[in-house]
PDB file of C-alpha atoms and ligand atoms in Angstrom:
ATOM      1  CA  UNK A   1     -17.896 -17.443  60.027  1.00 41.00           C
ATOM      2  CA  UNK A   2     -20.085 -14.890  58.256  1.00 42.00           C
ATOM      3  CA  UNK A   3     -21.077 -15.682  54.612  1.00 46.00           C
ATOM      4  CA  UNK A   4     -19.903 -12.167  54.236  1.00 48.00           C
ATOM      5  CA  UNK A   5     -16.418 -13.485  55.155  1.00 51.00           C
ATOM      6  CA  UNK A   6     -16.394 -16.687  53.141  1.00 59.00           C
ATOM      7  CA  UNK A   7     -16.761 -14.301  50.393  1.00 89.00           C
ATOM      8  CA  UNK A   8     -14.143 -11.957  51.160  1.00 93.00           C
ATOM      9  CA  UNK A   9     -11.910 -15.204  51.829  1.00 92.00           C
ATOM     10  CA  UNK A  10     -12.686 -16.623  48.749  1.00 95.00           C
ATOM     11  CA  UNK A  11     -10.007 -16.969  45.539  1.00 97.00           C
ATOM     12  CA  UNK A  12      -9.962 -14.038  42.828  1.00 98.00           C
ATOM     13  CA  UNK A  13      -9.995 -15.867  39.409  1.00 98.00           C
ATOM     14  CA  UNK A  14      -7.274 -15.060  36.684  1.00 98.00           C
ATOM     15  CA  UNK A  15      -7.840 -16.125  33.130  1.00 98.00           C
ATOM     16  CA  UNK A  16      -5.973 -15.530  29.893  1.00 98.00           C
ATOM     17  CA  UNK A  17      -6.058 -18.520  26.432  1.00 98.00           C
ATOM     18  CA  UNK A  18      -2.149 -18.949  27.763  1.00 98.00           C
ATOM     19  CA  UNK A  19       0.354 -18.067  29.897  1.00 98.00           C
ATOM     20  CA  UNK A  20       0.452 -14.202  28.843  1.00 98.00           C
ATOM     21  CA  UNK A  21      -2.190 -12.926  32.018  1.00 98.00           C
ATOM     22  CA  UNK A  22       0.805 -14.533  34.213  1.00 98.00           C
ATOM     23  CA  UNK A  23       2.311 -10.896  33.592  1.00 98.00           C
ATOM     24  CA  UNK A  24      -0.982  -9.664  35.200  1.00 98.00           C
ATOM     25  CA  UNK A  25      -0.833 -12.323  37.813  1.00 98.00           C
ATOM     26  CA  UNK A  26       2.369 -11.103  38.802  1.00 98.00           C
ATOM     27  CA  UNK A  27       1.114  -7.742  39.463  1.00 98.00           C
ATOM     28  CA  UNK A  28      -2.063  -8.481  41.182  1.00 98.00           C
ATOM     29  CA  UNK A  29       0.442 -11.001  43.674  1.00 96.00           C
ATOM     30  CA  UNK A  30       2.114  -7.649  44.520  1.00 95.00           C
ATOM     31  CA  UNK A  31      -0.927  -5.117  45.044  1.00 96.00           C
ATOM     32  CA  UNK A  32      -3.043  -7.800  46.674  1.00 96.00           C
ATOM     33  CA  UNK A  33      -0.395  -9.933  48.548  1.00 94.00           C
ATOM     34  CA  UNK A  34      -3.218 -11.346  50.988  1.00 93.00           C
ATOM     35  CA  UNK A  35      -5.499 -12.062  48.468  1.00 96.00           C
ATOM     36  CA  UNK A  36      -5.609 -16.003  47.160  1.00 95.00           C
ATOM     37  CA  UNK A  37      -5.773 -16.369  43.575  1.00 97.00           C
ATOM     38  CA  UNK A  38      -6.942 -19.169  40.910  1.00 98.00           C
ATOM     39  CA  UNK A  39      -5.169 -18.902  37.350  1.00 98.00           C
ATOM     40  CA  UNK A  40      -6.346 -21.065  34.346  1.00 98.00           C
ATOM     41  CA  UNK A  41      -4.788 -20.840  30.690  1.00 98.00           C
ATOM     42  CA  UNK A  42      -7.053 -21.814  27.991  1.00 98.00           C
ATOM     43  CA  UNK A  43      -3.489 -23.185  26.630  1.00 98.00           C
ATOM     44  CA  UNK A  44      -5.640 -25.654  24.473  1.00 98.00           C
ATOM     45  CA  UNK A  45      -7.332 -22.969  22.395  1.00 98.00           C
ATOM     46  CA  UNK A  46      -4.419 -20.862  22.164  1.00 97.00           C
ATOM     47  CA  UNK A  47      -4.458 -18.876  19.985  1.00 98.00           C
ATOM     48  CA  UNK A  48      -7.280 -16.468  21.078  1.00 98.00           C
ATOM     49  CA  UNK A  49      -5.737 -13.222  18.945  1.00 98.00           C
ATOM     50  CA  UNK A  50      -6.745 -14.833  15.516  1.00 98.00           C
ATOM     51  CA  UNK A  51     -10.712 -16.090  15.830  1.00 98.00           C
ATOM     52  CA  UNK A  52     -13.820 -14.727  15.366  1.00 98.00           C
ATOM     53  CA  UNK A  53     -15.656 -12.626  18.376  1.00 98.00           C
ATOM     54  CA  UNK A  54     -18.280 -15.333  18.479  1.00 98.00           C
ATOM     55  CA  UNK A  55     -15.713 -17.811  19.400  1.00 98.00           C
ATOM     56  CA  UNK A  56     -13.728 -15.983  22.105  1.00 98.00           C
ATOM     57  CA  UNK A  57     -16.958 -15.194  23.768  1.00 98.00           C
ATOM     58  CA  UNK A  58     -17.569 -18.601  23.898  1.00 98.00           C
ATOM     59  CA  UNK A  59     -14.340 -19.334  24.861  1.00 98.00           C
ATOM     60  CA  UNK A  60     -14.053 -16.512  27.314  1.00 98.00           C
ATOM     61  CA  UNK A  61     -17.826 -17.911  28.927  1.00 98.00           C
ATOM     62  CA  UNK A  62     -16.952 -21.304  29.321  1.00 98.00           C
ATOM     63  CA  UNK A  63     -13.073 -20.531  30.695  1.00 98.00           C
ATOM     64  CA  UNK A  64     -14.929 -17.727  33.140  1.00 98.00           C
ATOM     65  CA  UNK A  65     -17.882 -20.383  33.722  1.00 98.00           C
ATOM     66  CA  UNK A  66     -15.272 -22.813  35.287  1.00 98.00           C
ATOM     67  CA  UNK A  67     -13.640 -20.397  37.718  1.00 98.00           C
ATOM     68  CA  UNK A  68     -17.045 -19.299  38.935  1.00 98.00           C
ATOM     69  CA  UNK A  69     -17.544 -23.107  39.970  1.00 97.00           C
ATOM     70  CA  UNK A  70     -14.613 -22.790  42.341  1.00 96.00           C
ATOM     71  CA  UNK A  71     -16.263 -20.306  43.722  1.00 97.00           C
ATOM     72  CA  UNK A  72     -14.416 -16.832  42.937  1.00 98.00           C
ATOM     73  CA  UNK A  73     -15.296 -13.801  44.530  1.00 97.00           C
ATOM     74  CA  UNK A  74     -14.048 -11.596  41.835  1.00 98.00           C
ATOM     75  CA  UNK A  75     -12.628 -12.324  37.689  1.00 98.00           C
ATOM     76  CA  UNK A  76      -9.916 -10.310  36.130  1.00 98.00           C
ATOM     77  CA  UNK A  77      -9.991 -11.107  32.197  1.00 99.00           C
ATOM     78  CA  UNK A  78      -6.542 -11.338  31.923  1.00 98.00           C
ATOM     79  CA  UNK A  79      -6.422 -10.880  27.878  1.00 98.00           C
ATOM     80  CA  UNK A  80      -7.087  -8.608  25.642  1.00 98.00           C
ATOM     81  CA  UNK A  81      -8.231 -10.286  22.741  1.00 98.00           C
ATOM     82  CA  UNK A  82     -11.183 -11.159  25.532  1.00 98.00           C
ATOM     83  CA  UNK A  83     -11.375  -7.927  27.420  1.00 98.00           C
ATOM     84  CA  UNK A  84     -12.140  -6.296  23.781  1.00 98.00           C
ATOM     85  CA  UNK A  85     -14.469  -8.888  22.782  1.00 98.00           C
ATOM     86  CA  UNK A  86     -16.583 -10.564  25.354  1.00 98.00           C
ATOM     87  CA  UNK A  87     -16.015  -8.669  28.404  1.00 98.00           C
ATOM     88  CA  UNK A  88     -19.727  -7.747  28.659  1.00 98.00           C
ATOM     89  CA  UNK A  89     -21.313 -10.614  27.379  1.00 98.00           C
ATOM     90  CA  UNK A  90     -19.013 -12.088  30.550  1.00 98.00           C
ATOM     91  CA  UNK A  91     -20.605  -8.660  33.030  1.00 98.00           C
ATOM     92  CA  UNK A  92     -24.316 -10.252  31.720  1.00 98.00           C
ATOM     93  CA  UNK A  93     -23.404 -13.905  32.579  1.00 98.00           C
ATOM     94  CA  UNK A  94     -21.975 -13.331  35.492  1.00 98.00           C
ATOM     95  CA  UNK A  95     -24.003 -10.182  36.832  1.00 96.00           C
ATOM     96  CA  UNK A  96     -23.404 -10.621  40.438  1.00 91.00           C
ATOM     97  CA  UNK A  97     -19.530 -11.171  40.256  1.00 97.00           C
ATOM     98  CA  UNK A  98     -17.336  -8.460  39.742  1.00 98.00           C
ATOM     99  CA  UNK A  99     -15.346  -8.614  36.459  1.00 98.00           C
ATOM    100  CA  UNK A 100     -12.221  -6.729  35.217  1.00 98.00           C
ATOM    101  CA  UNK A 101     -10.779  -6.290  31.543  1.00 98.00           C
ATOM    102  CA  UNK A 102      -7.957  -5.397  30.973  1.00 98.00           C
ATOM    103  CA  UNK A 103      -8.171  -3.031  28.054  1.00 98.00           C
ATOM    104  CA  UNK A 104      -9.741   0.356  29.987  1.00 98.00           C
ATOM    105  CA  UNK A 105      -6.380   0.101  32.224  1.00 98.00           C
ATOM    106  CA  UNK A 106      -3.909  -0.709  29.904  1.00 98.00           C
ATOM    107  CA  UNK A 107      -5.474   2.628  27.526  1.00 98.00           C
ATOM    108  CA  UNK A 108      -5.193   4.178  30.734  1.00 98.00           C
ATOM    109  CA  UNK A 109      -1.396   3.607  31.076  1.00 98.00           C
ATOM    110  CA  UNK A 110      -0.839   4.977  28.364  1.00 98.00           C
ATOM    111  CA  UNK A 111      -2.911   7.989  28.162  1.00 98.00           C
ATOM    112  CA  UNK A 112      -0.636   9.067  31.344  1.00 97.00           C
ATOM    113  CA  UNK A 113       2.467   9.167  29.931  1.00 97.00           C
ATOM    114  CA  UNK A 114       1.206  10.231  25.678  1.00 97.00           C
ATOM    115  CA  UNK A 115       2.825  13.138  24.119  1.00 97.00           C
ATOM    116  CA  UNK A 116       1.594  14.274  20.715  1.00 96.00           C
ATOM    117  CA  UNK A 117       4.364  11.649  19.166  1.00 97.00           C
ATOM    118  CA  UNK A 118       1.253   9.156  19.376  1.00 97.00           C
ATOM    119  CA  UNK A 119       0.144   6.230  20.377  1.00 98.00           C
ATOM    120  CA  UNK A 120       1.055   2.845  18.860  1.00 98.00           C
ATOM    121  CA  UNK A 121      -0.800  -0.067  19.981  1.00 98.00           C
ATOM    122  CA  UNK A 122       0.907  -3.602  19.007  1.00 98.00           C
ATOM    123  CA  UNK A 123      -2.334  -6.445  20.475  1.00 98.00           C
ATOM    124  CA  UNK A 124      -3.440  -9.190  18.481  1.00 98.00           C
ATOM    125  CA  UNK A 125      -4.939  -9.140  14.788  1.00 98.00           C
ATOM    126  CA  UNK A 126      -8.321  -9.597  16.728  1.00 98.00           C
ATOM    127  CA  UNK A 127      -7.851  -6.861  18.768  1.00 98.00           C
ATOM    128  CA  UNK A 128      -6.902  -4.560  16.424  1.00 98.00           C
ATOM    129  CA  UNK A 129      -9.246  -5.442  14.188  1.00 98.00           C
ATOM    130  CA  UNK A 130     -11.974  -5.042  16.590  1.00 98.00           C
ATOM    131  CA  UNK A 131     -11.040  -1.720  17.613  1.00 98.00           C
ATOM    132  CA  UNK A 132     -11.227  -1.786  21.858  1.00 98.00           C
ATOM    133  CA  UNK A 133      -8.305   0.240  22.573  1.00 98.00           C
ATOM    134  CA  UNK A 134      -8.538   2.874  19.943  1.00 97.00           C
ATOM    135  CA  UNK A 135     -12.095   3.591  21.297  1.00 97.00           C
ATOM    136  CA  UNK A 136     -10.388   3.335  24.919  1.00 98.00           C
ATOM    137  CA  UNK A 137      -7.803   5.731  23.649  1.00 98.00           C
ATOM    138  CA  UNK A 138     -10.135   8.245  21.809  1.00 97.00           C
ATOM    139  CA  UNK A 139     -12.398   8.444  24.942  1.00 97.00           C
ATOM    140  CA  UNK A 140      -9.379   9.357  27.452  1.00 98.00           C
ATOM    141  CA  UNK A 141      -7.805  11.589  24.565  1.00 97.00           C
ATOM    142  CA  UNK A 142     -10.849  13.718  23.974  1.00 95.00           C
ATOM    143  CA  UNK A 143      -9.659  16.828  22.890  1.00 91.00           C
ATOM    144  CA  UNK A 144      -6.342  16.421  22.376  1.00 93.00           C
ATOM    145  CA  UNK A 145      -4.131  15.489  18.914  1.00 92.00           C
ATOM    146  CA  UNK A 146      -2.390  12.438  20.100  1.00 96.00           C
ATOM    147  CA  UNK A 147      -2.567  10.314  17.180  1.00 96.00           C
ATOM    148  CA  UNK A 148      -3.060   6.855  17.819  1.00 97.00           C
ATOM    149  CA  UNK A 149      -1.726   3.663  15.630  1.00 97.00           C
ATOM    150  CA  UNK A 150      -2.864  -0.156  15.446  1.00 97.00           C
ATOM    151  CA  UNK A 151      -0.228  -2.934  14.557  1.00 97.00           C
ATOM    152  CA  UNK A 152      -1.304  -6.729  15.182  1.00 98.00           C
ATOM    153  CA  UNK A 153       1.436  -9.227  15.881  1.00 97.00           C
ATOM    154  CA  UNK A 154       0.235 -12.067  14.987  1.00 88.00           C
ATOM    155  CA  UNK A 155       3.562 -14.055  15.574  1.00 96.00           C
ATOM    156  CA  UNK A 156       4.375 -12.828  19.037  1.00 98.00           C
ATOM    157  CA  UNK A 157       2.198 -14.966  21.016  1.00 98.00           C
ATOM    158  CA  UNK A 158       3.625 -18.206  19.900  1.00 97.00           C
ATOM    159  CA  UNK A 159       7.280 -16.936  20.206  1.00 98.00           C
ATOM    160  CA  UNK A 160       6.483 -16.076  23.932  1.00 98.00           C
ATOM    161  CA  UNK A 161       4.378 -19.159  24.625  1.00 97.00           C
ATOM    162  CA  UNK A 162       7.711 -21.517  23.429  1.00 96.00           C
ATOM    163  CA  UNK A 163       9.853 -18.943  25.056  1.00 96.00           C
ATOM    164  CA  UNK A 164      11.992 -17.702  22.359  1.00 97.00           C
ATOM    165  CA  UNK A 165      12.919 -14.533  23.554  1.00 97.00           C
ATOM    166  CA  UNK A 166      16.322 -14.636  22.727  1.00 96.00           C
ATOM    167  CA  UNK A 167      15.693 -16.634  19.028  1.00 96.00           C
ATOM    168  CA  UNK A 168      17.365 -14.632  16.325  1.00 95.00           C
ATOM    169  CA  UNK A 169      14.415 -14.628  14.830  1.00 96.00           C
ATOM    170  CA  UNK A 170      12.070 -13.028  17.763  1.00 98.00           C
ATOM    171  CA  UNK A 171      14.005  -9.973  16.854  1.00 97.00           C
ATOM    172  CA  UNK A 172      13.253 -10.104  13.154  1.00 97.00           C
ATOM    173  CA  UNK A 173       9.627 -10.666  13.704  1.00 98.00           C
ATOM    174  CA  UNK A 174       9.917  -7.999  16.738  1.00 98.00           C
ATOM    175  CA  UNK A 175      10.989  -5.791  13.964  1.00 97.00           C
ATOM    176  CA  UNK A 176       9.037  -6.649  11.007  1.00 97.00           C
ATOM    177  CA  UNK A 177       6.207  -5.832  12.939  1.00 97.00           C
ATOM    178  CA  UNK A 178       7.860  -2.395  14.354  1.00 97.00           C
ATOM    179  CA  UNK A 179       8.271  -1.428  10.693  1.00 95.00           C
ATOM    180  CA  UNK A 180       7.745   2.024   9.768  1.00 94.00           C
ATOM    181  CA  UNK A 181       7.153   3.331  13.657  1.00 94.00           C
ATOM    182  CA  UNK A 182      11.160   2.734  14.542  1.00 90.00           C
ATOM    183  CA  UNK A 183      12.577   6.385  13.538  1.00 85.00           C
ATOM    184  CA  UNK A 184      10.206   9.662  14.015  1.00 79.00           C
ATOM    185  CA  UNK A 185       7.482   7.414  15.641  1.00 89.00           C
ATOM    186  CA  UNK A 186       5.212   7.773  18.422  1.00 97.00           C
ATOM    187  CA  UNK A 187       7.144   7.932  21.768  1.00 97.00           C
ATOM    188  CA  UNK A 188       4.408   5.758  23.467  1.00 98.00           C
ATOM    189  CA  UNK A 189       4.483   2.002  22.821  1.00 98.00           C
ATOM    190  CA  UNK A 190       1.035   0.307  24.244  1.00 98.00           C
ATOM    191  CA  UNK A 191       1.733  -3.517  24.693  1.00 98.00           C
ATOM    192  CA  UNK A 192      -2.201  -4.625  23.760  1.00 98.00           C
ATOM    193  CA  UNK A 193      -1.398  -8.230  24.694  1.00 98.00           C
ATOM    194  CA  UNK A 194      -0.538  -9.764  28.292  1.00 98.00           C
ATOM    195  CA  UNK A 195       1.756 -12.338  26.587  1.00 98.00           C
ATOM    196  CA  UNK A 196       4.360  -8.869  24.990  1.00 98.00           C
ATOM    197  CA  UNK A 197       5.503  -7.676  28.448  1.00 98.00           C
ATOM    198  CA  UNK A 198       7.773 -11.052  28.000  1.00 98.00           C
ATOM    199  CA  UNK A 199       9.532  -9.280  25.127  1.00 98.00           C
ATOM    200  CA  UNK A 200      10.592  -5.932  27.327  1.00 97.00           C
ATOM    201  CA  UNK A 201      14.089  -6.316  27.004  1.00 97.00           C
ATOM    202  CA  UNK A 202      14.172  -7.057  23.532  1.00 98.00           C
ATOM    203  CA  UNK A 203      11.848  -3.853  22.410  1.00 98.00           C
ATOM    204  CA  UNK A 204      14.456  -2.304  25.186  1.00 96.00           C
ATOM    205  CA  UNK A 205      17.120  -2.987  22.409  1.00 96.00           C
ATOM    206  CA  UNK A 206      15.637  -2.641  19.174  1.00 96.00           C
ATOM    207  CA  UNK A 207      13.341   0.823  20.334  1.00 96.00           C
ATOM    208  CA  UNK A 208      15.146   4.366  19.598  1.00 93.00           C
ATOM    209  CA  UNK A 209      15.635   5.600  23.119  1.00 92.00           C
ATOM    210  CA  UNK A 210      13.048   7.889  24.766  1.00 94.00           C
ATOM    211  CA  UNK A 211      10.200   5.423  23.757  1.00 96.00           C
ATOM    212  CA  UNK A 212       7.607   4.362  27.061  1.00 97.00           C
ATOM    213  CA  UNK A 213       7.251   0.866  26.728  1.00 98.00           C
ATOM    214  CA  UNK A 214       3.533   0.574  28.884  1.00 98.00           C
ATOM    215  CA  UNK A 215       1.049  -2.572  29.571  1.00 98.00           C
ATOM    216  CA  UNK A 216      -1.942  -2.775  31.586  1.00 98.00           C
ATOM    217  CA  UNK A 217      -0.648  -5.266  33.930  1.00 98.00           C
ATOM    218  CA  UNK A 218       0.138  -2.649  37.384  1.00 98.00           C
ATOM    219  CA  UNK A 219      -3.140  -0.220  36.129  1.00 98.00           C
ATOM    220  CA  UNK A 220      -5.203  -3.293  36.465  1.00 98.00           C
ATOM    221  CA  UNK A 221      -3.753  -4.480  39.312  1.00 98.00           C
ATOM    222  CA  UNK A 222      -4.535  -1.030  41.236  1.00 98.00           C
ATOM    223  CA  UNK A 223      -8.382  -1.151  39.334  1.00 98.00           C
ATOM    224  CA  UNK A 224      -9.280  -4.460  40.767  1.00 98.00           C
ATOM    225  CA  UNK A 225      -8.077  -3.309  44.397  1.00 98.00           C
ATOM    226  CA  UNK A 226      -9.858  -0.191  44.383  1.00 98.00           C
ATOM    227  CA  UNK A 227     -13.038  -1.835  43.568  1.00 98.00           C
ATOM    228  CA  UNK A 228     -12.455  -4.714  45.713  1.00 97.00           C
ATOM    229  CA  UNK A 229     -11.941  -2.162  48.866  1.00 97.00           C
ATOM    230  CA  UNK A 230     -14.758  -0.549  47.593  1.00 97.00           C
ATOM    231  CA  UNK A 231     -17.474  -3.286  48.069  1.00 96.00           C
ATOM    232  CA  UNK A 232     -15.538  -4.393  51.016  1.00 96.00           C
ATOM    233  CA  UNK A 233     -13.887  -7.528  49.321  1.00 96.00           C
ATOM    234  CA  UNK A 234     -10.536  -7.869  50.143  1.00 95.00           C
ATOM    235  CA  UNK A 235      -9.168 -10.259  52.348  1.00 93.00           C
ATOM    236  CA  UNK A 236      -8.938  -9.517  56.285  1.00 83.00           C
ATOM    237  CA  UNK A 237      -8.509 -13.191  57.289  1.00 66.00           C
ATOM    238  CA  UNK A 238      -6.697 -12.265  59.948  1.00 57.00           C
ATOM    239  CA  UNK A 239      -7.110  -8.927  60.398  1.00 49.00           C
ATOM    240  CA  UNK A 240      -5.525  -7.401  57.245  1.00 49.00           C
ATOM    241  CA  UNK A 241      -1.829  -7.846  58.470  1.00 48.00           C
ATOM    242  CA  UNK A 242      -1.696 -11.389  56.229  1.00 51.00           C
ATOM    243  CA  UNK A 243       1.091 -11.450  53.275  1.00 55.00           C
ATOM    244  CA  UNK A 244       0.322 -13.689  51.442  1.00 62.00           C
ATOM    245  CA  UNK A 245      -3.068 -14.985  50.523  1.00 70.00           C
ATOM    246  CA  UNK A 246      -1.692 -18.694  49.690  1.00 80.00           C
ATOM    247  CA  UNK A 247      -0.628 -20.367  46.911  1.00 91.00           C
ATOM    248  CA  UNK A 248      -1.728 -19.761  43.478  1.00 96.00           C
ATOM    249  CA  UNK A 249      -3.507 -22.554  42.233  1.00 97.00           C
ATOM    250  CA  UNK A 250      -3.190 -22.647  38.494  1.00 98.00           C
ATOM    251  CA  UNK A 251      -5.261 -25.136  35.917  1.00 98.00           C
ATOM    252  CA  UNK A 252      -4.079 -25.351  32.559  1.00 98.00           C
ATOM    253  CA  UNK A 253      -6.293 -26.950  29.005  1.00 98.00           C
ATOM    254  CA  UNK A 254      -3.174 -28.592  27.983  1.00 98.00           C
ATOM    255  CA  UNK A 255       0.961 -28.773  28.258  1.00 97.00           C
ATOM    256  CA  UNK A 256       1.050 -28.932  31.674  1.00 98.00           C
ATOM    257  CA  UNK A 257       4.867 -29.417  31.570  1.00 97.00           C
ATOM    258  CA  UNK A 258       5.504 -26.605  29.528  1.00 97.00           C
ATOM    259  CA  UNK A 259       3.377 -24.265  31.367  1.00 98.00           C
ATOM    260  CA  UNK A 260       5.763 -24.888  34.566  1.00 97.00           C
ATOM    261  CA  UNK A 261       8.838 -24.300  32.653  1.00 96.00           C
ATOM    262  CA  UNK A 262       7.881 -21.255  30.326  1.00 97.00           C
ATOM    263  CA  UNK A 263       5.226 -19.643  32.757  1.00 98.00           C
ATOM    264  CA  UNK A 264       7.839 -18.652  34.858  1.00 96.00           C
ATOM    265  CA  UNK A 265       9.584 -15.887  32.883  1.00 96.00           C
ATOM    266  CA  UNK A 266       6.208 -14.608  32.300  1.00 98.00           C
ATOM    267  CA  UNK A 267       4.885 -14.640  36.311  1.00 97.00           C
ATOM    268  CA  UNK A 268       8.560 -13.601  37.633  1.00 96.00           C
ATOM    269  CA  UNK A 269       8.509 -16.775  40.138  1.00 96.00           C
ATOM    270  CA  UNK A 270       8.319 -20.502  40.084  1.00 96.00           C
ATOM    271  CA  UNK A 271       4.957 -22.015  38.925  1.00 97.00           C
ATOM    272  CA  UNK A 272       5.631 -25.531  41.289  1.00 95.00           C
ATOM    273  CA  UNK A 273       2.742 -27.609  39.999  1.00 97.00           C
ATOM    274  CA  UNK A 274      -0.214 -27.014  37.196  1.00 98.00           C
ATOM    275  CA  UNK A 275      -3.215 -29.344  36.768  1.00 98.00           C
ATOM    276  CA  UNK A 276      -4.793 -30.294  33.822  1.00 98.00           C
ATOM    277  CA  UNK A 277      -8.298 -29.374  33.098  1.00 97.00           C
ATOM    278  CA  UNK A 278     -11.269 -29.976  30.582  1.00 95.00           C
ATOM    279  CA  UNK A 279     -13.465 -26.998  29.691  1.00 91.00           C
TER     280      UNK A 279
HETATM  281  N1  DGL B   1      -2.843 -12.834  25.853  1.00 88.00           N
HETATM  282  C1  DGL B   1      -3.918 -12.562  24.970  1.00 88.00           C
HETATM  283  C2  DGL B   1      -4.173 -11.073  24.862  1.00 88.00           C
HETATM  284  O1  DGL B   1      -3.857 -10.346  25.773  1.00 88.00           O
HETATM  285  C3  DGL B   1      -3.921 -13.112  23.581  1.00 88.00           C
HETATM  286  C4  DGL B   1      -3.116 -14.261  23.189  1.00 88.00           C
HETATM  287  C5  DGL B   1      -3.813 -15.058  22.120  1.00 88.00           C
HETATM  288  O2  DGL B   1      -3.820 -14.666  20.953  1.00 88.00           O
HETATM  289  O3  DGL B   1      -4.380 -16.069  22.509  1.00 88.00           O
HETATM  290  O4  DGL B   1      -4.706 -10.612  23.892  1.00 88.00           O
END
């Protein structure tokens, strides 16, 4: 075997502070169905959406750092919150390795389906405070007067990480946070976070109708094949007729248990085992 093909054999890596980049995962599993794929949750650190930039880069390094020991051929950022803030800090540490954010696709998803109703972007308070997908926006709305609006959530990401979707109160914090956007707003609702896709059918309820619910999980999905086919990366163990790469293996900071139960409404599919790991 080639070292060419150990490469293109090797795992892609899959990180998010929780189980939110499952929704990614899910997406990547069904664009890249030969591909293998590694999958940790920094569930220890959790929350990412409320620290500094200095710490989720450091976060972000050291969670990225440990994939690239198990030998990755390829890192999708599977969050936001560290897509906005460290993704190149990660490009610089890991120069040789190809790296994908999430933000650029998920502003992309949106852009495609914008009317002049707007844009509102619902991401964590670190996110919006720092401003990623409103520069994502801008640049793919050049010349146009699609307005674009910021809301952090900054209660969503424990609601879906206990798995209260259908808590009475999810849909008073769902909309508390809508506030002010729910009649005459923008038609296009940008979920900013990979832990919010869990909430679809509730925003399905409490949104007016006509409103696109988008997230960047099936735009990054497609970015990280098209680059991967592009430096010749994907899989062809056996020729390029394989469905499924193998199984997921997924590593977890902490709450291994709960990861198993709960990670499954946000990956779509049963999460069998999850190992503990120190980072
Ligand atoms: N899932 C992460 C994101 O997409 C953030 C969750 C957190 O705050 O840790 O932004």
């Amino acid at each position: 075997m080639s070292s060419l093909n150990a490469k293109q054999e090797s795992a892609i890596g899959v990180f998010d502070s929780g189980m939110g980049g499952l929704t990614v995962l899910s997406a990547l599993t069904q664009v890249l169905p030969q591909e293998k794929f590694v999958y940790l949750g920094d569930t220890a650190r959790l929350p990412y959406g409320t620290k500094s930039k200095t710490t989720v880069e450091r976060y972000a390094l050291q969670a990225a750092g440990l994939l690239v020991q198990r030998g990755v051929k390829a890192l999708v950022v599977a969050c936001n919150t560290a897509s906005g803030m460290a993704l190149p800090s990660l490009q610089a540490a890991f120069a040789n390795l190809p790296i994908f954010g999430v933000v650029e696709p998920g502003a992309q998803a949106a852009a495609q389906v914008a009317d002049d109703s707007g844009i509102l972007v619902l991401a964590t308070e670190t996110t919006i405070r720092g401003g990623a997908y409103q520069q994502a926006l801008a640049g793919l709305l050049k010349g146009s007067r699609v307005p674009i609006y910021g809301r952090s959530c900054p209660l969503w990401v424990t609601l879906a990480e206990q798995g209260r979707q259908s808590w009475t109160l999810t849909e008073a914090v769902l909309k508390d946070s809508l506030r002010g956007f729910l009649s005459r707003g923008p038609k296009t609702i940008l979920l900013g976070c990979t832990h919010f896709p869990v909430f679809a059918e509730n925003l399905n309820t409490i949104l007016p109708s006509g409103v696109n619910v988008v997230d960047s999980a099936q735009t990054t999905a497609k970015a990280v094949k098209a680059a991967l086919t592009a430096r010749d990366l994907l899989n062809r163990a056996d020729g390029g007729s394989k469905e499924y790469g193998g199984p997921t293996e997924y590593f977890a900071t902490d709450g291994a248990d709960r990861f198993i139960q709960v990670g499954s409404t946000f990956l779509g599919a049963a999460i069998p085992q999850v190992q503990l790991i120190d980072i």
